[in-house]
Amino acid sequence: GKGSKGSGKAEAIREEADKKRLEKVVEAKTAQLEHVKKNAPKDMKTELDALIKHLEELRLCAQRCVDDGAGVVAVEAELVALRHVMDACKKDKKEPLLQDRHVKRGFVIIQRILTNCRGFLSAEAAREVTDIAAALGFNDLAKAIGEIAEEGGGGGDKDKKGKKDDKDKKDKKDKKDKKDKDKDSDDSKAKRMIQLDSQSAIRYQVERAAEHLRRPVGESDERVPFKPDDWQRKLLDVADSGNSALIVAPTASGKTFIAYYVMEMCLRANNTDVVVYVAPTGALVDQVHHEIQARFTKAYQGDMHLTGVFNTSYREDHVKCQILVTRPECLEIMLLDPANVEWAKNIRHIIFDEVHSVAMLGGEVWERMLLYVSAPILALSATLGDMDKFRGWLEMVEKKRGRDLYFINYQERHNDLCPYIWTDRETFEEQLIGMHPCWAIFTKLTPDQRFEFPSDFKLLPEHCVRLHDAIIKQDQSDLVKDLAPEAYFQRIPDPTFNISMRDARRWEIEIKKCFCTLSYDVQKKVLEDVISDSNSACAHIEKRLDHMSERNYLNANMLPMLRTLEKANMLPCIVFHMTRDGCVQFALGICNLLKKAEEIEQEKDGHASKIEKQQKKLDLMQRQLEKMGWSKDQAGKDGEEPSDEQKELMQDIMMVQAKLDKLKSVDPRFALIPPGQGQLHPSEIEEMVSTGGRKKFFNPSKPLHQALLRGVAAHHGGLPTNYLRAVERLFRMKRLSVVISTETLAMGINMPTKTSVFAGDSNFLNAMNYRQMAGRAGRRGFDLRGQIVFMGIKKDKIKRLQNSELPTLSGNLLMTSTVGVRLLIKHSSIRTQHESDVMAQAKKYEDFIDRIEDQVKVLLEAYRKDKEITPEEAKSVELSRMDHKERAGFLVSGKDRPGGAKKGGPMDHINSRDLAYALIEMAEKPKNERFDVLTTVVDDRNKKMKDTRDAIVDEVRIATAALKKLGEIVAQSEAETPAVQAERERAAQLREDDATACQRLVNTPLFQPGGPLMSAQYALAFRFTAEYLQKEGMMNKTAGPCDLGCIASLLCTGEPANFAAVDLLRSRYVEQIVQRFVEASDGTKEYNDKTPAQVQEALVSIFAHLFGGVKIAKWHAAYLQEHPEKKGPCSVVLGELDPKAKEILGVHSKHAIEAAAEYWRAFAAGYASDLGDDNMLPFTGCAWPQDGSFSMPMLGDLSVPATLRSRFVSLSGHGDRGCDFATVGELCGSLRRGLVIDPKFLPVYQVDDSPQNAYILDFWRDGLLTNLVKYNKIGDNSVWQMIKDFALVLTAMHKSLDRRSKYAPYKRGIHGEGRTLETVFSDPQVQEAFKMMSADFAEKFNKTKTSDAADSK
């Protein structure tokens, strides 16, 4: 009994405490509400934007009250908002469009009161809400509110009564005052009310306010700060389990949250794990990088950072961060870099955003990374076509990794998309036509078969209403009547205000079923009724496009279309147009029209005189201030304060200055300002997009910058990066209304918009791009619905976009020769730490040898010059071929006496590097013997030579110690200690993991045109690459990289031109081009007539052929030859490639083709049973004969026996030996069925004799992009990127040669037949030529960043 009594007392105490806490909360929330009411905009009754802003403040206040339990205050906040709406309804009663919006706002507020604050609705508040609902015409809703108030018994009143019992009784005077106040309030309500036509609240919800239907709400989960849906919770479980997932969900559905969840998990776990976020575009990489920086913070010790970025144009902290944001090609560079092996081990998750990019241009990199990586992956997509095939392939890949792949397919959009068609007709109602989805599938209705809706076909609630209304005109059956919204939704609780999206979805399914049961004739009549508006709109558009071009139509109607969207409250918007110049042209055209209209209006108003008047007034007041003894210079001086009179005048000056600035700024009437925002000024732009640098962003002289002030911007990949970032940021901050963009804003970038406009047709506007672009509208958390508007597009294209399915994923060609080289280099470069130490010490030793060689060369040159000795090449080569130890002994035995050498002795012919190595080998001999060998070539009278000799002896001593240290490290690496064994096991495990990743990449392709044998042919291509390049000297005997292979790898972006560059290097063709002098064995140099400028121009011309191929039509080249004045200062047409270079490349091509033919012929013979009979006709695909019973021996005699070629090709007398194939195209295009050879399998560059554009050479000569656009006809939006790409090629070439020279020094004493291939690549003249060329080209290119490039864009 005591326990029960104590428990009851404790409960009472808790209730009392809760009551006091609630009273404090109510008091605080009431104060907040009063603050919101007190600070209501003064122009709220005249300015719609001010009213909308205040209503949003009241909504937020009410929401906070509900969250904190102060429902009574929430009701009061919503009632205040309702009163404002009713006032607006009365004010705008003659404006049907505005009044309709006010009615919707009022209905939504009533919805919120009844769903969020139902338990706190007092009888008095219920009466007021009931009266307002009835005034708005919702009599059924008013009745429902009354019933709710009666059932609840006035929950709010009960609370008040309870509180009243706890307080002192009010006196009679207070009661009388309250009655008088209530009477005044009733009079105010009567004045406020306006009676509208009666309408059904149920029908209104699904027809006019469908975007406000109740959304499904998930359950709370402690792992995330929101209530996730079921599929989101499943995704959280997958991430926690360490498995992989493929997530397919519509845009704006909330799938990207999982990326930030795994990032947070990684950051909380430790300081070493890494999460990689892969995005398809540079713009998305930048945006995600900045968003991560804003979302997370973490302190580190040492050189470690929270985020890093690796983009195609820059990189920052990419290997010293926990969250890396990058592009797939950049991730491939990192993973295939041997230096990043340990970094890759720490990767915890990889997020592949927009993974459907695997089906787009460059998709092979995505596919390779999906195969090669070892960490769990999260693949996100909204528009993944052929999901089952891609899912099955990815599941197979994950099984090979030892993990499961979970497939999450969620197809419901959180916010619906509503399509419209815009026409240039007169009235607003005729301009913006709602497009019923049934219009796009009307052609599928046939009398021959029963009509079925496509599985992914969706009708919005208002479309269902329209379809049902059309059906009921033709069919009055009870089934159809029961589907009327007023009847159907009676089955759910509170139908007048509580219909959910799921309820509407079920209703949509029932209406579809009903339509499918109708007869063909009835269905046709129904659809004709439904789609009549869309047909009429499209007919008008096509008629207009028949009389004017699409570009002219868009130019003339872009601004009227935007004004229509502004009137319909559908701004901001992104206008998608697929040409770069069109985007800029439309943006500037809109601004020019607005500016002209502004100038006309200002001329009428005498705007110039107003500015002049204010300016004179300002000048006068500033002169008065100066007369009073105050100037700008005094403002910063310490101790000087203006007088009261001066302060007053300064305030007046500020007011006049503000008025003058307003007069000079853009008139808001002639700008497209986002709802609820003010006019944008240059100072605001600077503040919003400032990067902290000294240089300001906003430039008034640039038209696109001026367009920002009118709320308009352009966006495409050819515009300056700082401008694009400014546009993206301003649009996200809702300071721009219109962005006209290509597909650059389609790929996942966070730029929420209300409307996506498709302006004009294009071949690039396909189903994939359409869905991506449309998905930018109606983003979750920003808008309740998105709109799609078609402008200037014919009906057939619109229907195709609406009906077409996403493209199937056929896969990509993964294995190329360059990829094979990079994989082999990565694998062979995985070493133990001891092996790396050996290499580092060997490099130090070689550095000492270099220094000794330079000093020895000085002695030998002076000695031979003094004795007039000419070295013999044969004897020099003979000495070079000796073992270092043998050579050392030979030198010691060859000396005669300290004062000189035997005539014709070894010191007369040896080269400096061979002597340096010999001196090291003499370390075991007495010091005086080494000293004596050098003394034979030293003149005792020459102090400089004696000092050099002494320095050499010291260097030899240090080099000997370095060699000894190298031997110790080698011994340590070969020791069988536990540490060494553990390090070997670690390296072996890394090699095994890398080999497994390569095996996945080679044996698990998504692209299988050759059927089941495609994996085997990929493996064959990889083997061919390794063995052929080994034969060609690019790989060593263990498939490790040689210098050639490393150069080809660094030039990977230019495949197959990278192999051509290597061919020209190893053939010494490049060396002959750049060689300005010949160095003899005695060190003398014989110069030719070449100048550095001539050498560089010759190299630029050669590399322009290889890496800058832009073809010119033969007729155009002939025309330019006949009319040279058309070329201006440019060459335009690149001269033919040097015949010698052609010959070199042709010989290599022939060898590669012959080798590949033999490999695949052996493969065809080995897999003959799997390939089957080659009896399939190549064009028709018919088998002949189908059963193999028909045979004609005479045909066998006529054809050439072939294993590799198609039997039908061999009928023409073509064999399949290697020498029978003249080109790579012939080899790849004439194979038998089942065999696949892609040109990229072969490390071959095929020389094309067709004319090429000389834009690279022309830029090298004058450095002007404008000439390339004007005369070379290179697109102004792509020329900058093309020149940049070539500059990167030269940089890569220079760096590869520079790296080569460091690790394989040039043997300067060996020439002619004695030179080995390795010495060619580190020839100082070759290296110096590329260094100068790269620097000069980069200097010219960098100048364009601030001049031509910015202006041309």
Coordinates of C-alpha atoms in Angstrom, one line a residue, residues 167-613:
K167 CA -5.7 30.8 -10.9
D168 CA -7.7 33.6 -9.2
K169 CA -11.2 34.3 -10.4
K170 CA -11.5 37.3 -12.7
D171 CA -13.6 40.2 -11.6
K172 CA -16.8 41.2 -13.3
K173 CA -15.2 44.2 -15.0
D174 CA -12.8 42.0 -16.8
K175 CA -15.7 39.8 -17.9
K176 CA -17.5 42.8 -19.3
D177 CA -14.4 44.0 -21.1
K178 CA -14.0 40.5 -22.7
K179 CA -17.6 40.5 -23.9
D180 CA -17.2 44.0 -25.5
K181 CA -14.0 42.7 -27.1
D182 CA -15.7 39.7 -28.5
K183 CA -18.4 41.8 -29.9
D184 CA -15.9 44.0 -31.6
S185 CA -14.1 40.9 -32.9
D186 CA -17.4 39.6 -34.4
D187 CA -17.9 42.9 -36.2
S188 CA -14.4 42.7 -37.5
K189 CA -15.0 39.1 -38.8
A190 CA -18.1 40.2 -40.5
K191 CA -16.2 42.9 -42.3
R192 CA -13.4 40.5 -43.2
M193 CA -15.6 37.7 -44.6
I194 CA -16.2 37.3 -48.3
Q195 CA -18.6 34.6 -49.5
L196 CA -17.3 32.5 -52.4
D197 CA -19.1 30.0 -54.5
S198 CA -19.6 26.6 -52.9
Q199 CA -17.3 23.7 -53.8
S200 CA -16.4 20.3 -52.5
A201 CA -13.4 20.2 -50.2
I202 CA -12.7 16.6 -51.2
R203 CA -12.7 17.5 -54.9
Y204 CA -10.7 20.6 -54.2
Q205 CA -7.9 18.6 -52.6
V206 CA -7.3 16.3 -55.5
E207 CA -8.0 18.9 -58.3
R208 CA -6.7 22.2 -57.1
A209 CA -4.4 21.5 -54.0
A210 CA -3.0 18.1 -54.9
E211 CA 0.6 19.2 -54.0
H212 CA -0.6 19.6 -50.4
L213 CA -1.9 16.0 -50.0
R214 CA -0.5 14.3 -46.9
R215 CA 2.8 12.6 -47.5
P216 CA 3.7 9.3 -45.8
V217 CA 5.8 9.9 -42.7
G218 CA 8.5 7.4 -41.7
E219 CA 9.5 6.2 -38.3
S220 CA 12.1 7.7 -36.1
D221 CA 15.6 6.2 -36.3
E222 CA 18.4 7.3 -34.0
R223 CA 21.0 6.9 -36.8
V224 CA 19.7 9.9 -38.7
P225 CA 18.1 13.3 -37.7
F226 CA 14.9 12.7 -39.7
K227 CA 12.2 10.1 -40.0
P228 CA 13.4 7.8 -42.8
D229 CA 11.1 5.8 -45.0
D230 CA 11.2 2.0 -45.1
W231 CA 13.6 1.9 -48.0
Q232 CA 15.9 4.4 -46.4
R233 CA 16.0 2.3 -43.2
K234 CA 16.9 -0.7 -45.3
L235 CA 19.7 1.3 -46.9
L236 CA 21.0 2.3 -43.5
D237 CA 21.2 -1.4 -42.5
V238 CA 23.1 -2.2 -45.6
A239 CA 25.7 0.5 -44.9
D240 CA 26.1 -0.7 -41.3
S241 CA 26.6 -4.3 -42.5
G242 CA 29.5 -3.3 -44.8
N243 CA 27.8 -4.7 -47.9
S244 CA 27.2 -2.9 -51.2
A245 CA 24.0 -1.6 -52.6
L246 CA 22.5 -0.4 -55.9
I247 CA 19.9 2.3 -55.2
V248 CA 17.5 3.3 -57.9
A249 CA 15.1 6.1 -56.8
P250 CA 13.7 9.2 -58.5
T251 CA 15.4 12.5 -58.2
A252 CA 14.4 14.5 -55.1
S253 CA 13.5 11.2 -53.3
G254 CA 16.2 11.5 -50.6
K255 CA 18.7 8.8 -51.7
T256 CA 21.8 10.9 -51.3
F257 CA 21.5 11.0 -47.5
I258 CA 23.3 7.7 -47.3
A259 CA 26.4 9.2 -48.7
Y260 CA 26.6 11.7 -45.8
Y261 CA 25.7 8.9 -43.3
V262 CA 28.7 6.7 -44.3
M263 CA 30.9 9.8 -44.3
E264 CA 29.9 10.5 -40.7
M265 CA 30.5 6.9 -39.8
C266 CA 34.0 7.1 -41.2
L267 CA 34.8 10.3 -39.4
R268 CA 33.6 8.9 -36.1
A269 CA 35.5 5.6 -36.5
N270 CA 39.1 6.9 -36.7
N271 CA 41.4 9.2 -38.5
T272 CA 42.6 6.9 -41.2
D273 CA 39.6 5.4 -43.0
V274 CA 38.5 7.0 -46.3
V275 CA 35.2 7.5 -48.0
V276 CA 35.3 8.3 -51.7
Y277 CA 32.5 10.2 -53.4
V278 CA 32.5 9.8 -57.2
A279 CA 30.5 12.3 -59.3
P280 CA 30.2 12.6 -63.1
T281 CA 30.9 16.3 -63.6
G282 CA 33.3 18.9 -62.3
A283 CA 30.5 21.2 -61.2
L284 CA 29.0 18.4 -59.0
V285 CA 32.4 17.6 -57.6
D286 CA 32.9 21.2 -56.5
Q287 CA 29.4 21.5 -55.0
V288 CA 29.6 18.3 -53.0
H289 CA 33.1 19.2 -51.8
H290 CA 31.8 22.6 -50.4
E291 CA 28.7 21.0 -48.9
I292 CA 30.8 18.4 -47.0
Q293 CA 33.0 21.2 -45.7
A294 CA 30.0 23.0 -44.5
R295 CA 28.4 19.9 -43.0
F296 CA 31.3 18.3 -41.0
T297 CA 34.1 19.5 -38.8
K298 CA 37.0 17.6 -37.3
A299 CA 40.3 18.5 -35.8
Y300 CA 43.4 16.5 -36.8
Q301 CA 47.0 16.3 -35.7
G302 CA 49.6 16.4 -38.4
D303 CA 49.2 16.8 -42.1
M304 CA 45.7 15.3 -42.4
H305 CA 42.5 17.0 -43.6
L306 CA 38.8 16.3 -43.4
T307 CA 38.1 16.7 -47.1
G308 CA 40.0 16.5 -50.3
V309 CA 39.2 17.1 -54.0
F310 CA 40.6 15.7 -57.2
N311 CA 39.1 17.2 -60.3
T312 CA 40.3 17.2 -63.9
S313 CA 41.5 20.8 -63.5
Y314 CA 42.9 20.9 -59.9
R315 CA 43.5 18.7 -56.9
E316 CA 43.9 19.5 -53.2
D317 CA 44.7 17.2 -50.2
H318 CA 43.5 14.2 -52.3
V319 CA 45.7 11.6 -50.5
K320 CA 45.7 13.3 -47.1
C321 CA 42.0 13.4 -46.3
Q322 CA 39.2 11.2 -45.0
I323 CA 36.5 12.2 -47.5
L324 CA 37.6 12.5 -51.1
V325 CA 35.4 14.0 -53.8
T326 CA 36.5 13.2 -57.3
R327 CA 35.5 12.1 -60.8
P328 CA 35.9 8.5 -62.0
E329 CA 38.8 9.2 -64.3
C330 CA 40.7 10.9 -61.5
L331 CA 39.9 8.0 -59.1
E332 CA 41.4 5.7 -61.8
I333 CA 44.5 7.7 -61.8
M334 CA 44.8 7.4 -58.1
L335 CA 44.1 3.7 -57.9
L336 CA 46.5 2.9 -60.6
D337 CA 49.3 4.9 -59.1
P338 CA 51.7 2.6 -57.3
A339 CA 52.4 5.3 -54.7
N340 CA 48.8 5.1 -53.5
V341 CA 48.6 1.3 -52.7
E342 CA 48.5 1.9 -48.9
W343 CA 46.0 4.7 -49.3
A344 CA 43.6 2.5 -51.3
K345 CA 43.7 -0.1 -48.5
N346 CA 42.0 2.4 -46.1
I347 CA 39.0 3.1 -48.4
R348 CA 35.9 2.2 -46.4
H349 CA 33.1 3.0 -48.9
I350 CA 32.9 4.3 -52.4
I351 CA 29.8 6.2 -53.4
F352 CA 29.1 6.2 -57.2
D353 CA 26.6 9.0 -57.7
E354 CA 24.7 9.1 -61.0
V355 CA 25.9 5.6 -61.8
H356 CA 23.8 5.5 -65.0
S357 CA 26.7 7.4 -66.5
V358 CA 28.1 4.0 -67.3
A359 CA 25.8 4.1 -70.3
M360 CA 27.1 7.5 -71.5
L361 CA 30.2 8.9 -73.1
G362 CA 33.1 8.0 -71.0
G363 CA 31.2 5.2 -69.3
E364 CA 34.1 2.8 -69.7
V365 CA 35.9 4.5 -66.8
W366 CA 32.9 4.0 -64.6
E367 CA 32.7 0.4 -65.5
R368 CA 36.4 -0.2 -64.9
M369 CA 36.2 1.4 -61.5
L370 CA 33.1 -0.6 -60.5
L371 CA 35.1 -3.7 -61.3
Y372 CA 38.5 -2.7 -60.0
V373 CA 37.8 -1.3 -56.6
S374 CA 37.8 -3.6 -53.6
A375 CA 35.8 -1.5 -51.0
P376 CA 32.0 -1.7 -50.6
I377 CA 30.1 0.5 -53.1
L378 CA 26.9 2.5 -53.0
A379 CA 25.7 3.0 -56.5
L380 CA 23.0 5.7 -56.8
S381 CA 20.9 6.5 -59.8
A382 CA 17.5 8.0 -60.8
T383 CA 17.5 7.0 -64.4
L384 CA 19.1 3.6 -64.7
G385 CA 17.9 1.7 -67.8
D386 CA 17.9 -2.1 -68.0
M387 CA 18.1 -2.4 -64.2
D388 CA 17.8 -6.2 -64.1
K389 CA 20.8 -6.7 -66.4
F390 CA 23.0 -4.1 -64.6
R391 CA 21.9 -5.5 -61.2
G392 CA 22.8 -9.1 -62.2
W393 CA 26.2 -8.0 -63.4
L394 CA 26.9 -6.0 -60.3
E395 CA 25.8 -8.9 -58.1
M396 CA 28.2 -11.2 -59.9
V397 CA 31.0 -8.7 -59.4
E398 CA 30.2 -8.4 -55.7
K399 CA 30.2 -12.1 -55.2
K400 CA 33.7 -12.2 -56.5
R401 CA 34.6 -9.7 -53.9
G402 CA 33.0 -11.9 -51.2
R403 CA 30.1 -9.5 -50.5
D404 CA 26.3 -9.3 -51.1
L405 CA 24.7 -6.7 -53.3
Y406 CA 21.4 -5.3 -52.0
F407 CA 19.1 -3.8 -54.6
I408 CA 16.8 -1.0 -53.5
N409 CA 14.3 0.1 -56.1
Y410 CA 12.0 2.9 -55.0
Q411 CA 9.9 4.4 -57.8
E412 CA 7.6 6.9 -55.9
R413 CA 8.6 10.6 -56.2
H414 CA 8.2 12.5 -53.0
N415 CA 7.1 15.5 -55.1
D416 CA 5.2 15.0 -58.3
L417 CA 6.0 16.6 -61.7
C418 CA 3.3 18.3 -63.6
P419 CA 3.8 18.8 -67.4
Y420 CA 2.7 21.9 -69.3
I421 CA 2.9 23.2 -72.9
W422 CA 3.6 26.9 -73.5
T423 CA 2.2 28.7 -76.5
D424 CA 2.5 32.3 -77.7
R425 CA -1.2 32.9 -77.7
E426 CA -2.9 36.0 -76.3
T427 CA -4.4 35.2 -72.9
F428 CA -2.7 33.7 -69.9
E429 CA -5.2 30.8 -69.9
E430 CA -4.3 29.9 -73.5
Q431 CA -0.5 30.3 -73.0
L432 CA 0.1 27.7 -70.3
I433 CA -1.7 24.5 -71.0
G434 CA -1.7 21.6 -68.6
M435 CA -0.6 18.5 -70.6
H436 CA -2.6 15.4 -69.7
P437 CA -0.3 12.3 -69.7
C438 CA -2.9 10.4 -71.7
W439 CA -2.1 12.7 -74.6
A440 CA 1.3 11.0 -75.0
I441 CA -0.1 7.5 -75.2
F442 CA -3.2 8.2 -77.3
T443 CA -1.5 6.5 -80.3
K444 CA -1.3 3.2 -78.4
L445 CA -5.1 3.0 -78.3
T446 CA -6.1 0.5 -81.1
P447 CA -9.3 -1.4 -81.8
D448 CA -7.4 -4.6 -82.3
Q449 CA -6.3 -5.3 -78.7
R450 CA -7.3 -4.4 -75.1
F451 CA -5.6 -1.2 -73.9
E452 CA -3.3 -1.3 -71.0
F453 CA -1.5 1.5 -69.3
P454 CA 2.4 1.2 -69.3
S455 CA 3.7 0.0 -65.9
D456 CA 5.5 3.3 -65.2
F457 CA 2.6 5.5 -66.4
K458 CA 1.5 7.9 -63.7
L459 CA -1.5 10.2 -63.4
L460 CA -1.5 13.0 -61.0
P461 CA -4.7 13.5 -58.9
E462 CA -5.9 16.4 -61.1
H463 CA -5.3 14.2 -64.2
C464 CA -7.5 11.6 -62.6
V465 CA -10.2 14.1 -62.0
R466 CA -10.1 15.2 -65.6
L467 CA -10.1 11.6 -66.8
H468 CA -13.0 10.6 -64.6
D469 CA -15.0 13.7 -65.6
A470 CA -14.6 12.6 -69.3
I471 CA -15.5 9.0 -68.5
I472 CA -18.7 9.9 -66.7
K473 CA -19.9 11.9 -69.7
Q474 CA -19.8 8.6 -71.6
D475 CA -20.7 6.1 -68.9
Q476 CA -23.2 6.8 -66.1
S477 CA -22.8 3.4 -64.4
D478 CA -22.7 3.0 -60.7
L479 CA -19.0 1.8 -60.9
V480 CA -18.0 5.1 -62.5
K481 CA -20.1 7.2 -60.1
D482 CA -18.5 5.5 -57.2
L483 CA -15.1 6.6 -58.5
A484 CA -16.1 10.3 -58.3
P485 CA -13.8 11.9 -55.7
E486 CA -16.7 13.0 -53.5
A487 CA -17.9 9.3 -53.3
Y488 CA -14.6 7.4 -53.4
F489 CA -12.8 9.2 -50.6
Q490 CA -15.7 8.9 -48.2
R491 CA -14.2 5.6 -47.1
I492 CA -11.2 7.3 -45.4
P493 CA -11.3 9.2 -42.1
D494 CA -11.8 12.9 -42.4
P495 CA -11.9 13.1 -46.2
T496 CA -12.6 16.8 -46.4
F497 CA -9.0 17.6 -45.3
N498 CA -7.1 14.4 -44.7
I499 CA -6.6 12.7 -48.1
S500 CA -3.0 11.3 -48.5
M501 CA -0.9 10.7 -51.6
R502 CA -1.3 7.0 -51.0
D503 CA -5.1 7.4 -51.0
A504 CA -4.8 9.3 -54.3
R505 CA -2.5 6.6 -55.7
R506 CA -5.1 3.9 -54.9
W507 CA -7.8 6.0 -56.5
E508 CA -5.6 6.4 -59.6
I509 CA -5.2 2.6 -60.0
E510 CA -9.0 2.2 -59.8
I511 CA -9.7 4.8 -62.4
K512 CA -7.1 3.2 -64.7
K513 CA -8.8 -0.2 -64.3
C514 CA -12.2 1.4 -65.0
F515 CA -10.8 3.0 -68.2
C516 CA -9.3 -0.3 -69.4
T517 CA -12.7 -2.0 -69.1
L518 CA -14.4 0.5 -71.4
S519 CA -15.0 -0.3 -75.1
Y520 CA -12.7 1.1 -77.7
D521 CA -15.2 3.7 -79.0
V522 CA -15.8 5.0 -75.5
Q523 CA -12.1 5.0 -74.7
K524 CA -11.4 7.0 -77.9
K525 CA -14.1 9.6 -77.0
V526 CA -12.8 9.9 -73.5
L527 CA -9.2 10.5 -74.6
E528 CA -10.2 12.9 -77.3
D529 CA -12.0 14.9 -74.6
V530 CA -9.0 14.8 -72.3
I531 CA -6.3 15.7 -74.8
S532 CA -8.1 18.3 -76.8
D533 CA -6.3 21.2 -75.1
S534 CA -2.8 19.6 -75.7
N535 CA -3.6 18.9 -79.3
S536 CA -4.8 22.5 -79.9
A537 CA -1.6 23.9 -78.2
C538 CA 0.7 21.7 -80.3
A539 CA -1.1 22.5 -83.5
H540 CA -0.5 26.2 -82.8
I541 CA 3.2 25.7 -82.0
E542 CA 3.8 23.6 -85.2
K543 CA 2.0 26.2 -87.3
R544 CA 4.3 28.9 -85.8
L545 CA 7.4 26.8 -86.4
D546 CA 6.4 26.3 -90.0
H547 CA 6.6 30.0 -90.6
M548 CA 9.8 30.8 -88.6
S549 CA 12.9 29.0 -87.5
E550 CA 13.1 27.4 -84.0
R551 CA 15.9 29.8 -83.0
N552 CA 13.8 32.9 -84.0
Y553 CA 10.8 31.5 -82.3
L554 CA 12.7 31.0 -79.1
N555 CA 14.3 34.4 -79.3
A556 CA 11.0 36.1 -79.8
N557 CA 9.1 34.3 -77.0
M558 CA 11.6 33.5 -74.3
L559 CA 10.8 36.6 -72.3
P560 CA 7.0 36.3 -72.7
M561 CA 7.2 32.7 -71.6
L562 CA 9.1 33.7 -68.5
R563 CA 6.5 36.4 -67.7
T564 CA 3.9 33.7 -68.0
L565 CA 5.7 31.5 -65.5
E566 CA 6.2 34.5 -63.2
K567 CA 2.4 35.2 -63.3
A568 CA 1.7 31.5 -62.6
N569 CA 4.1 31.5 -59.6
M570 CA 6.4 28.9 -61.3
L571 CA 9.7 30.8 -60.9
P572 CA 12.6 30.2 -60.4
C573 CA 13.2 28.0 -63.4
I574 CA 16.0 26.3 -65.3
V575 CA 15.6 26.6 -69.1
F576 CA 17.3 23.7 -70.8
H577 CA 18.6 24.4 -74.3
M578 CA 21.2 22.0 -75.8
T579 CA 23.5 24.5 -77.6
R580 CA 26.0 26.6 -75.8
D581 CA 25.7 29.7 -78.0
G582 CA 21.9 29.5 -77.7
C583 CA 22.1 29.7 -73.9
V584 CA 24.2 32.8 -73.9
Q585 CA 22.1 34.4 -76.7
F586 CA 18.8 33.8 -75.0
A587 CA 20.1 35.1 -71.6
L588 CA 21.5 38.3 -73.2
G589 CA 18.4 38.7 -75.4
I590 CA 16.1 38.6 -72.4
C591 CA 18.2 41.3 -70.7
N592 CA 18.3 43.5 -73.8
L593 CA 14.5 43.4 -74.1
L594 CA 14.1 44.2 -70.4
K595 CA 16.6 47.0 -70.7
K596 CA 14.9 48.5 -73.7
A597 CA 11.5 48.4 -72.0
E598 CA 13.1 50.1 -68.9
E599 CA 14.6 52.8 -71.0
I600 CA 11.3 53.6 -72.7
E601 CA 9.5 53.8 -69.3
Q602 CA 12.3 55.9 -67.8
E603 CA 12.1 58.3 -70.8
K604 CA 8.4 58.7 -70.1
D605 CA 9.0 59.4 -66.4
G606 CA 11.9 61.8 -66.9
H607 CA 14.2 59.4 -65.1
A608 CA 17.4 61.1 -66.4
S609 CA 16.3 64.4 -64.9
K610 CA 15.6 62.7 -61.5
I611 CA 19.1 61.3 -61.4
E612 CA 20.6 64.6 -62.4
K613 CA 18.6 66.4 -59.7

